[in-house]
Amino acid sequence: MREGSAPIAELVAALRAAGGQGLVAVVAYGSHVISAAPGRHSAYDLVVVVDSYRHFYTALRAHGHPGRNTVVLAAVSRVLAPTVIAFWPAPPHGPLAKCAVVSRAHFARELGRRRRDHFCLGRMMQQVSVVHTRDEEAAAWVDAAVAGGRELVPDWTLPFLDAPFSVEAFCRRMLEVSYAGEIRPEQRSRVETVYEAQAEFLRETYTPILDARVAGGLLEASDGRYRFVVQPARLVRLRWNAYFALSKVRATARWLKHMMTFDNWFAYIVRKVERRTGMAVEITPMERRLPFPLLLPKALRVLRSRNSTARTPHGPGEDGSR
């Protein structure tokens, strides 16, 4: 283990005991890592990298951790990776982990140029904590994969920036673009909260990445600000708009998979919506039995409430934006 809080250490110890040598690495991310106002009962977000889906889920089951059918989990994990499961080694008072389980091969792909969507990169581009690696080779591999994904961030952020811009403006825009690439039950002010919670880390991480683009001739820098040598073409923005549109479709489809893989997913989603939006969500017994399509009107109401706040300038699909 390299760093992490006491609850995360407890969760990782349980994962190591259950997953064994098939557990390659565990990376913590999200509000608990960056201290961006996590709720008292919010789950700990972990990316769990494994050698084999089937072997990992079978090991969890063998160690007494309840969950869905291992054959089904292994099968669906190969579609729309990663797969999110609940890991709760000491209910009802111990910490709960929301584990995004992903194979080593899929993790490398989803942080590279051939990624299928934005799920993994949208999380690993921010401050994370590598809380477990199997050995030194795995540690070096995880670091290289995450660093490689971050080096690609200017590809999809720069087309939606107006020059000149500072590294702070770049990082804010990066978060705006990334968050807009998913349907999220959060107020738009969440981006600013997330930025402020990790501002120093983001500046230290992305200043050398932008400087590398200067050395490569794409940007020029003076007085702490960056300018384009050649302004990105509108066609480039359109291409990235298409990427994020597809990513949003895949993220939404992944929700349906979570219903199959995440125990008590319904209660978790209700708590998260209430925590992030401040809206009380009253669910009827019939809606609990048939959440789809009966909950669709309430879901749309949450999204309308989120969108009623000030819109992010140049939001997805708008002119001059992603």
XYZ file of C-alpha atoms in Angstrom:
322
model
C 0.000 0.000 0.000
C 1.380 3.407 -0.901
C -1.045 5.886 0.676
C -4.626 6.115 1.867
C -6.980 6.799 4.748
C -7.823 4.301 7.482
C -11.192 3.276 5.941
C -9.553 2.784 2.560
C -6.787 0.757 4.199
C -9.470 -1.451 5.765
C -11.153 -1.957 2.406
C -7.878 -2.713 0.636
C -6.890 -5.249 3.298
C -10.193 -7.056 2.735
C -9.767 -6.920 -1.044
C -6.248 -8.319 -0.798
C -7.401 -11.148 1.457
C -10.192 -12.038 -0.943
C -8.595 -11.309 -4.317
C -5.174 -12.790 -3.664
C -2.450 -12.597 -6.294
C -5.015 -11.906 -9.013
C -5.411 -8.411 -7.599
C -2.967 -6.250 -9.572
C -3.655 -2.791 -8.132
C -6.190 -0.620 -6.329
C -6.478 3.077 -7.125
C -8.635 5.344 -4.948
C -10.260 8.386 -6.532
C -13.155 10.753 -5.975
C -14.295 13.028 -3.174
C -12.691 11.045 -0.340
C -9.260 11.375 -1.973
C -9.449 15.069 -2.830
C -11.624 15.999 0.189
C -14.300 17.525 -2.041
C -17.146 17.462 0.497
C -17.777 13.715 0.737
C -20.957 12.730 2.546
C -20.779 10.940 5.895
C -22.256 7.827 4.321
C -20.733 8.142 0.858
C -18.971 5.129 -0.590
C -15.239 5.014 -1.240
C -14.462 5.006 -4.970
C -11.879 2.418 -5.994
C -10.584 1.220 -9.348
C -9.706 -2.451 -8.866
C -7.344 -3.808 -11.531
C -7.310 -7.594 -11.855
C -5.652 -10.241 -14.002
C -8.857 -12.193 -14.671
C -12.477 -11.199 -14.135
C -13.645 -14.751 -13.535
C -10.883 -15.598 -11.077
C -11.390 -12.378 -9.124
C -15.159 -12.725 -8.741
C -14.787 -16.418 -7.862
C -12.228 -15.529 -5.181
C -14.572 -12.909 -3.676
C -17.370 -15.459 -3.536
C -15.106 -18.101 -1.994
C -14.156 -15.691 0.792
C -17.776 -15.135 1.742
C -18.436 -11.808 0.062
C -22.003 -11.721 -1.266
C -22.540 -10.690 -4.823
C -24.124 -11.592 -8.108
C -23.479 -14.775 -10.054
C -19.758 -14.985 -10.850
C -20.304 -16.336 -14.361
C -22.637 -13.448 -15.168
C -20.255 -10.904 -13.632
C -17.316 -12.234 -15.630
C -19.348 -12.176 -18.848
C -20.710 -8.637 -18.498
C -17.319 -7.321 -17.374
C -16.038 -7.802 -20.901
C -18.684 -5.350 -22.131
C -18.562 -1.639 -21.288
C -15.565 -2.058 -18.981
C -15.171 -1.355 -16.125
C -17.875 -3.088 -14.078
C -19.010 -1.462 -10.834
C -19.711 -3.680 -7.817
C -20.388 -2.985 -4.151
C -17.759 -4.312 -1.726
C -18.833 -4.110 1.909
C -16.673 -6.355 4.066
C -18.090 -5.230 7.440
C -21.742 -4.149 7.105
C -23.640 -2.252 8.354
C -21.157 0.121 10.014
C -17.921 -0.577 8.142
C -16.856 1.378 5.042
C -18.508 0.612 1.697
C -16.490 0.590 -1.517
C -17.852 1.252 -4.979
C -15.358 -0.798 -6.961
C -14.847 -0.266 -10.677
C -13.390 -3.666 -11.568
C -11.290 -3.661 -14.719
C -8.808 -6.083 -16.217
C -5.220 -5.079 -16.718
C -5.667 -5.127 -20.492
C -8.828 -3.013 -20.388
C -7.300 -0.493 -17.960
C -4.338 0.071 -20.289
C -6.639 0.424 -23.301
C -9.016 2.865 -21.584
C -6.173 5.232 -20.684
C -4.739 5.192 -24.184
C -5.597 6.554 -27.593
C -7.757 3.524 -28.429
C -10.090 3.957 -25.435
C -13.768 3.230 -26.007
C -15.104 6.055 -23.814
C -14.156 8.614 -21.172
C -15.002 6.721 -17.966
C -11.503 5.696 -16.841
C -9.590 8.706 -18.131
C -12.162 11.114 -16.674
C -11.279 9.767 -13.230
C -7.573 9.032 -13.535
C -6.799 12.508 -14.952
C -7.560 13.937 -11.503
C -5.768 13.414 -8.211
C -5.797 9.744 -7.286
C -4.139 7.582 -4.661
C -2.533 4.278 -5.609
C -3.349 2.382 -2.415
C -2.169 -1.078 -3.407
C 0.034 -2.698 -6.024
C 0.919 -6.371 -6.191
C 4.628 -5.781 -6.666
C 7.133 -3.266 -8.019
C 6.376 -4.172 -11.621
C 2.671 -3.525 -11.088
C 3.437 -0.227 -9.353
C 5.552 1.009 -12.258
C 2.927 -0.171 -14.756
C 0.046 1.642 -13.017
C 2.064 4.863 -12.723
C 2.984 4.704 -16.418
C -0.609 4.008 -17.507
C -2.033 6.909 -15.471
C 0.729 9.282 -16.577
C 0.188 8.289 -20.205
C -3.533 9.027 -19.952
C -2.863 12.466 -18.481
C -0.491 13.311 -21.303
C -3.443 12.911 -23.706
C -5.643 15.422 -21.840
C -4.586 18.445 -23.980
C -5.799 16.608 -27.100
C -9.440 16.980 -26.028
C -9.205 20.097 -23.834
C -7.299 22.542 -26.035
C -9.897 22.582 -28.862
C -12.397 24.086 -26.404
C -10.182 26.825 -25.027
C -9.717 30.401 -26.162
C -6.153 31.679 -26.100
C -4.359 33.080 -24.248
C -5.004 30.866 -21.246
C -3.294 30.015 -17.972
C -2.705 26.531 -16.605
C -5.496 27.257 -14.113
C -7.913 28.050 -16.945
C -6.806 24.883 -18.726
C -7.501 22.725 -15.663
C -10.906 24.270 -15.049
C -11.869 23.754 -18.681
C -10.573 20.186 -18.542
C -12.931 19.424 -15.656
C -15.870 21.213 -17.307
C -15.444 19.278 -20.532
C -14.935 15.974 -18.741
C -17.916 16.342 -16.392
C -20.171 17.397 -19.261
C -19.283 14.122 -20.994
C -21.502 12.181 -18.594
C -25.027 12.575 -17.262
C -24.347 13.346 -13.611
C -26.848 14.077 -10.799
C -24.860 17.086 -9.583
C -25.104 20.839 -9.613
C -22.818 22.557 -12.126
C -21.027 24.268 -9.231
C -19.565 20.829 -8.464
C -16.835 21.441 -11.044
C -15.556 24.466 -9.140
C -15.656 22.527 -5.862
C -13.659 19.691 -7.405
C -11.161 22.122 -8.936
C -10.548 24.040 -5.700
C -10.053 20.821 -3.758
C -7.116 19.773 -5.967
C -5.960 23.022 -7.564
C -2.321 22.686 -6.498
C -2.100 19.087 -7.718
C -3.652 19.999 -11.072
C -1.258 22.916 -11.607
C 1.775 20.785 -10.759
C 0.594 17.937 -12.973
C -0.502 19.813 -16.092
C 2.082 22.605 -16.248
C 4.823 20.226 -17.515
C 2.310 18.545 -19.838
C 1.454 21.902 -21.418
C 5.140 22.820 -21.515
C 5.749 19.618 -23.496
C 3.234 20.889 -26.082
C 5.246 24.109 -26.211
C 8.421 22.111 -26.858
C 6.535 20.183 -29.553
C 5.584 23.396 -31.356
C 1.831 23.245 -30.745
C 1.780 26.057 -28.162
C 3.909 29.032 -27.271
C 4.237 30.431 -23.767
C 5.007 33.832 -22.262
C 4.272 35.465 -18.912
C 2.673 32.298 -17.556
C 0.100 32.066 -20.344
C -0.197 29.840 -23.378
C -1.172 30.645 -26.967
C -1.788 28.446 -29.971
C 0.774 28.377 -32.735
C -2.076 27.210 -34.973
C -5.660 27.503 -33.729
C -7.388 24.074 -33.591
C -9.713 23.586 -36.552
C -13.453 23.401 -36.044
C -13.352 19.881 -37.456
C -11.224 18.849 -34.470
C -13.864 20.181 -32.090
C -16.546 18.300 -33.971
C -14.569 15.087 -33.713
C -14.217 15.474 -29.959
C -17.902 16.363 -29.683
C -18.648 13.019 -31.318
C -16.293 11.230 -28.906
C -18.003 12.704 -25.861
C -21.465 12.060 -27.283
C -20.582 8.388 -27.744
C -19.035 8.319 -24.282
C -22.248 9.686 -22.790
C -24.268 6.979 -24.554
C -21.933 4.291 -23.231
C -22.006 5.763 -19.707
C -25.794 5.731 -19.741
C -25.863 2.155 -21.022
C -23.450 1.248 -18.231
C -26.145 2.225 -15.711
C -28.228 -0.734 -16.922
C -25.249 -2.997 -16.345
C -24.833 -1.617 -12.821
C -28.352 -2.822 -12.034
C -27.061 -6.351 -12.661
C -23.717 -6.009 -10.870
C -24.118 -3.547 -7.967
C -25.931 -4.899 -4.906
C -28.482 -2.437 -3.486
C -27.800 -0.111 -6.404
C -31.187 1.563 -6.029
C -30.645 2.768 -2.446
C -27.135 3.937 -3.362
C -28.349 6.031 -6.308
C -31.125 7.641 -4.244
C -28.649 8.628 -1.513
C -26.211 10.050 -4.042
C -28.876 12.130 -5.798
C -30.041 13.557 -2.474
C -26.470 14.308 -1.379
C -25.349 15.957 -4.606
C -28.500 17.920 -5.467
C -30.007 18.641 -2.063
C -33.329 17.279 -3.351
C -35.335 14.858 -1.244
C -36.308 11.889 -3.403
C -39.495 10.132 -2.307
C -39.783 6.668 -3.831
C -43.067 4.767 -3.810
C -43.226 0.967 -3.293
C -44.265 0.534 -6.934
C -41.293 2.619 -8.124
C -38.968 0.430 -6.071
C -40.331 -2.674 -7.760
C -40.287 -1.152 -11.265
C -37.738 1.679 -11.240
C -37.662 1.671 -15.028
C -39.675 3.300 -16.504
C -41.603 4.583 -13.471
C -38.706 6.666 -12.137
C -37.999 8.363 -15.462
C -40.086 11.499 -14.672
C -38.247 11.999 -11.383
C -34.887 11.482 -13.065
C -35.755 14.160 -15.617
C -36.790 16.497 -12.815
C -33.382 16.074 -11.152
C -31.604 16.840 -14.429
C -33.790 19.907 -15.023
C -32.933 21.150 -11.533
C -29.236 20.678 -12.270
C -29.518 22.498 -15.585
C -31.470 25.384 -14.093
C -28.275 26.741 -12.552
C -25.929 28.897 -14.599
C -24.769 26.970 -17.638
C -21.103 26.392 -18.236
C -19.913 28.736 -21.014
C -19.417 26.869 -24.258
C -20.963 23.629 -23.008
C -20.941 20.357 -24.932
C -22.114 20.687 -28.457
C -22.243 24.483 -28.415
C -20.215 26.673 -30.710
C -16.667 27.150 -29.519
C -16.948 24.214 -27.169
C -17.056 20.518 -26.765
